[in-house]
Coordinates of C-alpha atoms in Angstrom, one line a residue:
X1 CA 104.6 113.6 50.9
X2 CA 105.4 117.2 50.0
X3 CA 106.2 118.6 46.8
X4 CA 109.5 120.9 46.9
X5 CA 111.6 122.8 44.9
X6 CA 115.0 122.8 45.3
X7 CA 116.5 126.8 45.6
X8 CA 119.8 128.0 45.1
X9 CA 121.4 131.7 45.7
X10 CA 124.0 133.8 43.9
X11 CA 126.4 136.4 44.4
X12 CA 125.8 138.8 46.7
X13 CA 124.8 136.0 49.4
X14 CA 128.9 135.6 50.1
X15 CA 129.7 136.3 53.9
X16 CA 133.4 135.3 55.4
X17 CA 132.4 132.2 57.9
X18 CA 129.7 130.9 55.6
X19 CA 130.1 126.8 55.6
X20 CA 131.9 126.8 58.6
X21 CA 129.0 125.1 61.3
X22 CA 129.2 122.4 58.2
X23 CA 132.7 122.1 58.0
X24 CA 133.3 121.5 61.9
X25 CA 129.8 119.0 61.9
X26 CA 130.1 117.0 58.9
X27 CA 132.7 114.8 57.2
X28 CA 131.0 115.3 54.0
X29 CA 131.8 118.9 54.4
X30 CA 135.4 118.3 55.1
X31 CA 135.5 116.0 52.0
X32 CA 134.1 118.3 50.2
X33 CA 136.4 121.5 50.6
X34 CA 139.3 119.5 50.2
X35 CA 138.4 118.4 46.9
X36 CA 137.6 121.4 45.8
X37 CA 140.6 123.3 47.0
X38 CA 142.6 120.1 45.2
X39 CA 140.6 121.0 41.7
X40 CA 141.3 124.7 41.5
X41 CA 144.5 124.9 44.1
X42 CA 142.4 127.5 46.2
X43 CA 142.9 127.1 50.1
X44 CA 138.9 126.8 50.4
X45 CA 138.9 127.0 54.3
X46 CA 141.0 130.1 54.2
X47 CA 139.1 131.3 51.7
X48 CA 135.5 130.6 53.7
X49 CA 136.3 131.0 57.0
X50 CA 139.5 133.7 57.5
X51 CA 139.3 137.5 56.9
X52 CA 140.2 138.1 52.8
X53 CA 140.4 140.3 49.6
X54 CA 139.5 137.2 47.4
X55 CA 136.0 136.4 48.4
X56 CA 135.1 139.6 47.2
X57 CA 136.2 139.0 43.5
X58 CA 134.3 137.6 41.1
X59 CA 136.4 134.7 40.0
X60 CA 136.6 133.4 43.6
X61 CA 133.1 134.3 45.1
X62 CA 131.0 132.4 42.7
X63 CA 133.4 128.8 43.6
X64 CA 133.2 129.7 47.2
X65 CA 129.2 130.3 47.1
X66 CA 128.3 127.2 45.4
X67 CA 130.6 124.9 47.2
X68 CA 128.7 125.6 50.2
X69 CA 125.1 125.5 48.6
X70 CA 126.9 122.1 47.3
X71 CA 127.8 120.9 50.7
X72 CA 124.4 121.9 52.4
X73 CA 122.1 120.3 49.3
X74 CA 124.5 116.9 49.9
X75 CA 124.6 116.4 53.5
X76 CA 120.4 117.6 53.2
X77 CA 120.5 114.3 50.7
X78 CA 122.3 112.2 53.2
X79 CA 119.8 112.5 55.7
X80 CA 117.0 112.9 53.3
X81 CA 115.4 111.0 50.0
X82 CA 112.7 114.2 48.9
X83 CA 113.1 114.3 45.9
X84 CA 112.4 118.2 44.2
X85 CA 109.7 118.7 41.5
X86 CA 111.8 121.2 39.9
X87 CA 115.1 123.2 40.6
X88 CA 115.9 127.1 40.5
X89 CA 119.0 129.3 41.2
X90 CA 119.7 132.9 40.8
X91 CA 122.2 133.9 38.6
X92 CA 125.3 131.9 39.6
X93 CA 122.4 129.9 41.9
X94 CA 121.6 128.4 38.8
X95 CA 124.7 126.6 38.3
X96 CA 123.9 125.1 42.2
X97 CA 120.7 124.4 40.8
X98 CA 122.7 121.9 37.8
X99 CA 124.2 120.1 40.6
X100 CA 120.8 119.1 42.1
X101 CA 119.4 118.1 38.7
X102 CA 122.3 115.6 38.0
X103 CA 123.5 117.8 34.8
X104 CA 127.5 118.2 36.7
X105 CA 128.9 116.7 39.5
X106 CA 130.2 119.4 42.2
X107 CA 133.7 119.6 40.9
X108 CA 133.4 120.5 37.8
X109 CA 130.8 123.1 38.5
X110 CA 133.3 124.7 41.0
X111 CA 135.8 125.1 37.7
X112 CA 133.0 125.9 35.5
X113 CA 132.1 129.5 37.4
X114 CA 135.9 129.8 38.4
X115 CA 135.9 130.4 34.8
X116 CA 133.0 132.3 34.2
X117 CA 133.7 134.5 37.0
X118 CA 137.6 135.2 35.4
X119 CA 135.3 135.6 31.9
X120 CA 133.2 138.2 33.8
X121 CA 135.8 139.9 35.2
X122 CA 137.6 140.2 32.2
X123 CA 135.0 141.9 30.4
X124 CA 134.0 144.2 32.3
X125 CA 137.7 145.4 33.5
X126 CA 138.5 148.5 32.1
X127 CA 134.9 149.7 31.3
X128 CA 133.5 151.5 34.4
X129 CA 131.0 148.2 34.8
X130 CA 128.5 149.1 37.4
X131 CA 124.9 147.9 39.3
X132 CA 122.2 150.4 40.5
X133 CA 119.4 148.8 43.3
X134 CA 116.0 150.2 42.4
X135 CA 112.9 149.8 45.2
X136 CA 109.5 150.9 44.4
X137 CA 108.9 151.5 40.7
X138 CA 107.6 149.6 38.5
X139 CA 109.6 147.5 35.8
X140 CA 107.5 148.7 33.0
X141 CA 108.7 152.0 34.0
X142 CA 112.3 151.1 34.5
X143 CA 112.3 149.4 31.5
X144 CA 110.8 152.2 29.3
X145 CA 113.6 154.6 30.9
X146 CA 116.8 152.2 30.0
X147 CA 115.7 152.1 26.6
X148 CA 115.1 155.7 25.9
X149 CA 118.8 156.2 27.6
X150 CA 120.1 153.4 25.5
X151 CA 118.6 155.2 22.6
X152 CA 120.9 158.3 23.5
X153 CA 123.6 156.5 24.0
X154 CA 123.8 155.8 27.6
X155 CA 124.4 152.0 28.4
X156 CA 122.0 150.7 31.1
X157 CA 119.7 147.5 31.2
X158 CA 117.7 145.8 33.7
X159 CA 119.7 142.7 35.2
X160 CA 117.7 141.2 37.8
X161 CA 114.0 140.7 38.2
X162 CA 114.0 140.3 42.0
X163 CA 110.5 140.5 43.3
X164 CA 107.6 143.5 42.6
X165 CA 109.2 147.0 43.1
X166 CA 112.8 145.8 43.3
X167 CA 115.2 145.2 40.1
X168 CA 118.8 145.8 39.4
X169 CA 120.4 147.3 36.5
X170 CA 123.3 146.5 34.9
X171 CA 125.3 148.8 32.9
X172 CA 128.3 151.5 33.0
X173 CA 128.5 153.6 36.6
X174 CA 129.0 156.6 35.4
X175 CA 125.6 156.2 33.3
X176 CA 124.1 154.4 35.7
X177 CA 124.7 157.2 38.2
X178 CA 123.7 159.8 35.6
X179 CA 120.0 158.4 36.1
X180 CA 119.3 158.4 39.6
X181 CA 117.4 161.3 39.8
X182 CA 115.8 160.1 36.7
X183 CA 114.6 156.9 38.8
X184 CA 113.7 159.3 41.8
X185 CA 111.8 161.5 39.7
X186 CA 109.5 158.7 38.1
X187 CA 108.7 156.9 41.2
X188 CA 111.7 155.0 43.0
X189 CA 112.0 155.1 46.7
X190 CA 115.7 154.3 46.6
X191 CA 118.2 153.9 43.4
X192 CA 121.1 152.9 44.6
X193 CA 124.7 152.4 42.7
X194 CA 126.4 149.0 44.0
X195 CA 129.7 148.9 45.1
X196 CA 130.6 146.2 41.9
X197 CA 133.1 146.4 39.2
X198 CA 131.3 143.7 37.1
X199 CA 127.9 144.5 35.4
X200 CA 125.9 141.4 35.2
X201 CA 123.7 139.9 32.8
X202 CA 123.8 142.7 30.0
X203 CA 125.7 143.5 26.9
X204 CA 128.6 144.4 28.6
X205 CA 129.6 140.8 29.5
X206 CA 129.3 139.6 25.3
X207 CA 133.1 138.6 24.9
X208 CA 132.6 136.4 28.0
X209 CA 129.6 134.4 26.5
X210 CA 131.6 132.7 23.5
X211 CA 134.6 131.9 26.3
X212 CA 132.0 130.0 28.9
X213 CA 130.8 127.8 26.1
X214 CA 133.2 125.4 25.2
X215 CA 133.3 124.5 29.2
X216 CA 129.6 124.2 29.3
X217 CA 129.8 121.8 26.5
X218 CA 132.4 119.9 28.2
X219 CA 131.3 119.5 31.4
X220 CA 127.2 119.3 31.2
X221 CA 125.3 115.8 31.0
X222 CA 123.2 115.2 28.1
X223 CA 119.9 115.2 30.2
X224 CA 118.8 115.6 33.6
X225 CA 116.0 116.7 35.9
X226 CA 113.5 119.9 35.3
X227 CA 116.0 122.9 35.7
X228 CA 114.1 126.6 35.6
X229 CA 116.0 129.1 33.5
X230 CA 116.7 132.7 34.2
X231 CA 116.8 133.4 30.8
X232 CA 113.1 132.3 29.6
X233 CA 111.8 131.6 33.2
X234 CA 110.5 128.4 31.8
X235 CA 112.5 124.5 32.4
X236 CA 114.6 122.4 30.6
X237 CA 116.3 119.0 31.1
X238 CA 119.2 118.8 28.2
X239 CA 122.8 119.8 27.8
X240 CA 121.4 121.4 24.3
X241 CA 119.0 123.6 26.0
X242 CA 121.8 124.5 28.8
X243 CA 124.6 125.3 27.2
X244 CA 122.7 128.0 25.3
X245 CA 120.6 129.3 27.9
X246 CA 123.7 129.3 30.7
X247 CA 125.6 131.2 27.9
X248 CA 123.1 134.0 27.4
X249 CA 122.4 134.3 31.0
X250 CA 125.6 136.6 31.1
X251 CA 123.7 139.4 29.2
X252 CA 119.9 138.3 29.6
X253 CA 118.6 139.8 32.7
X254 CA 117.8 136.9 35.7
X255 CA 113.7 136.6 35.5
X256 CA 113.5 135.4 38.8
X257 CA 110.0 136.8 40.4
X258 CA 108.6 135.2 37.4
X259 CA 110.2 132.2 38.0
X260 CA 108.5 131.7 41.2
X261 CA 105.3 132.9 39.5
X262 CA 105.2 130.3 36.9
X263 CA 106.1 127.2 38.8
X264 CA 104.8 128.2 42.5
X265 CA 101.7 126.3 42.2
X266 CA 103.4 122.8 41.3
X267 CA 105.2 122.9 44.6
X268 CA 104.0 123.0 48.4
X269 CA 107.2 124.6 49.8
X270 CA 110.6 125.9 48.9
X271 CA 113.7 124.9 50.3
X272 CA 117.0 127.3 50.3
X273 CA 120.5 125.7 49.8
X274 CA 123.1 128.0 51.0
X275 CA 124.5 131.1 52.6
X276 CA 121.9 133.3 54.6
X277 CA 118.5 133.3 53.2
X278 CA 118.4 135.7 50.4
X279 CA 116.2 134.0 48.4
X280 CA 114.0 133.2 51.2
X281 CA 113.0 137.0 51.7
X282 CA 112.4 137.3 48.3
X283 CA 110.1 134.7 48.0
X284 CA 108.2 136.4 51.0
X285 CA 107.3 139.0 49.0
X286 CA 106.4 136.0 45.6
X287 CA 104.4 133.8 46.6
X288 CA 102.5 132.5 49.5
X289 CA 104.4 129.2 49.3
X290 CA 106.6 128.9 52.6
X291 CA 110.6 128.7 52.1
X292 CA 112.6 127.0 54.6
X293 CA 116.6 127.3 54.1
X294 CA 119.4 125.2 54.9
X295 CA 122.5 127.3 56.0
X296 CA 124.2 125.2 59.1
X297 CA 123.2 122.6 61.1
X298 CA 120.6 124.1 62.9
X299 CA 118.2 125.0 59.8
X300 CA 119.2 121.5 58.4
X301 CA 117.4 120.1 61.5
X302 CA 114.6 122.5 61.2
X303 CA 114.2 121.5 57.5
X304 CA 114.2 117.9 58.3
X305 CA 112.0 118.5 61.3
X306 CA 109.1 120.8 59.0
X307 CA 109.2 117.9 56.2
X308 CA 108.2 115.2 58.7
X309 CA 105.6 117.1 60.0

């Protein structure tokens, strides 16, 4: 039998139409959106499948994106018993990543980044919150360069480890913009300011970390299956461990190249729950390791297909 790991995207990976192959295949699908919209009093198949504002903000893209890595990862388990020798989701993805453990059933992870995304939002409204893509330096670099601005006053910090010569930053856009000739001049092929109004996983987001708390410690199981963290890019199994790692993940960047690093060589393959196959690119660039993804009902079947082989 194979060994897998279970993978789970985040935001960014949001497209209008994405869950809709499940929803007109599967019953479970069905079930599921209905539920969901019930919980939060969100019309989830508008929301998904019809041209909208809302699955661009923060508060309802993070629901809408693990609802369907929810749906794909339980109609996978219908058809399938694998079980995964570890989980792993970026950013948000790691909430997904819960779900597969056993540490929150599907419905109250839904609420749970509902909230965080409002939290998120929140704290960054106002503030000029900004991303910057950077391809083709090196972190050490990037990471020398945000804290010599930080030292002048600038606010900018590295948000997500994505794979070798790609990382994010996090920070204000003004400052942000400030430094891409800064990033051009010590090696970056491309520094690019995202078209975001939250900054994630920095300082900027510090209100919003004692407002998710109380709903992590209401809504996680005490233990549960290996989950990776962003945060320390090493597991954990309890609602202890969770609810402070899930809490600092708003302003610790996502360590997710070292992620695969560290745990790539327990695992045979990798398999993708979710919209598109974001993850799945990235770990072409990580690790030898194949990734297969489930997005519809045609890479379900070729999933099912590669793990009988």
């Amino acid at each position: 039998m194979k060994k897998v790991a279970f993978i789970f995207p985040g935001q960014g990976s949001q497209a209008v139409g994405m869950g809709r192959d499940f929803f007109e295949n599967s019953d479970i699908a069905k079930g599921m959106i209905k539920k969901a919209s019930e919980r939060l009093n969100i019309n989830f198949e508008k929301l998904l499948f019809d041209e909208n504002e809302n699955l661009g903000k923060t508060e309802f893209t993070q629901p809408a994106i693990l609802l369907v890595s929810s749906i794909a990862l339980a109609i996978f388990k219908e058809k399938c018993s694998i079980q995964p020798e570890f989980v792993l989701g970026h950013s948000l993805g790691e909430f997904s990543a819960l779900i597969a453990a056993g540490a929150i059933d599907y419905l109250d992870a839904i609420e749970l980044v509902n909230k965080r995304g409002t939290f998120m939002q929140e704290a960054c409204s106002g503030a000029g919150a900004g991303m910057m893509a950077l391809v083709g330096i090196d972190d050490e670099k990037v990471e020398t360069i945000c804290k010599e601005q930080r030292e002048k006053g600038l606010k900018v910090w590295p948000a997500n480890y994505n794979m070798d010569g790609q990382l994010v930053l996090a920070g204000l856009k003004a400052d942000l913009e400030s430094l891409v000739d800064t990033f051009k001049t010590a090696g970056a092929k491309r520094a690019l300011v995202l078209d975001m109004s939250v900054a994630s996983h920095c300082e900027l987001l510090e209100s919003a970390v004692e407002n998710l708390k109380p709903y992590l410690i209401e809504f996680l199981n005490e233990e549960f299956s290996n989950v990776i963290s962003n945060v320390s890019a090493s597991n954990y199994s309890t609602k202890d461990e969770a609810v402070e790692l899930l809490a600092s993940q708003l302003v610790k960047p996502v360590k997710y190249k070292q992620s695969i690093k560290a745990f790539e060589d327990k695992v045979d393959l990798f398999i993708e729950f979710g919209q598109g196959a974001v993850l799945k690119g990235l770990n072409k660039k990580i690790t030898d390791k194949p990734t297969l993804n489930i997005s519809d009902i045609k890479t379900l079947n070729e999933t099912l297909e590669a793990l009988n082989d």
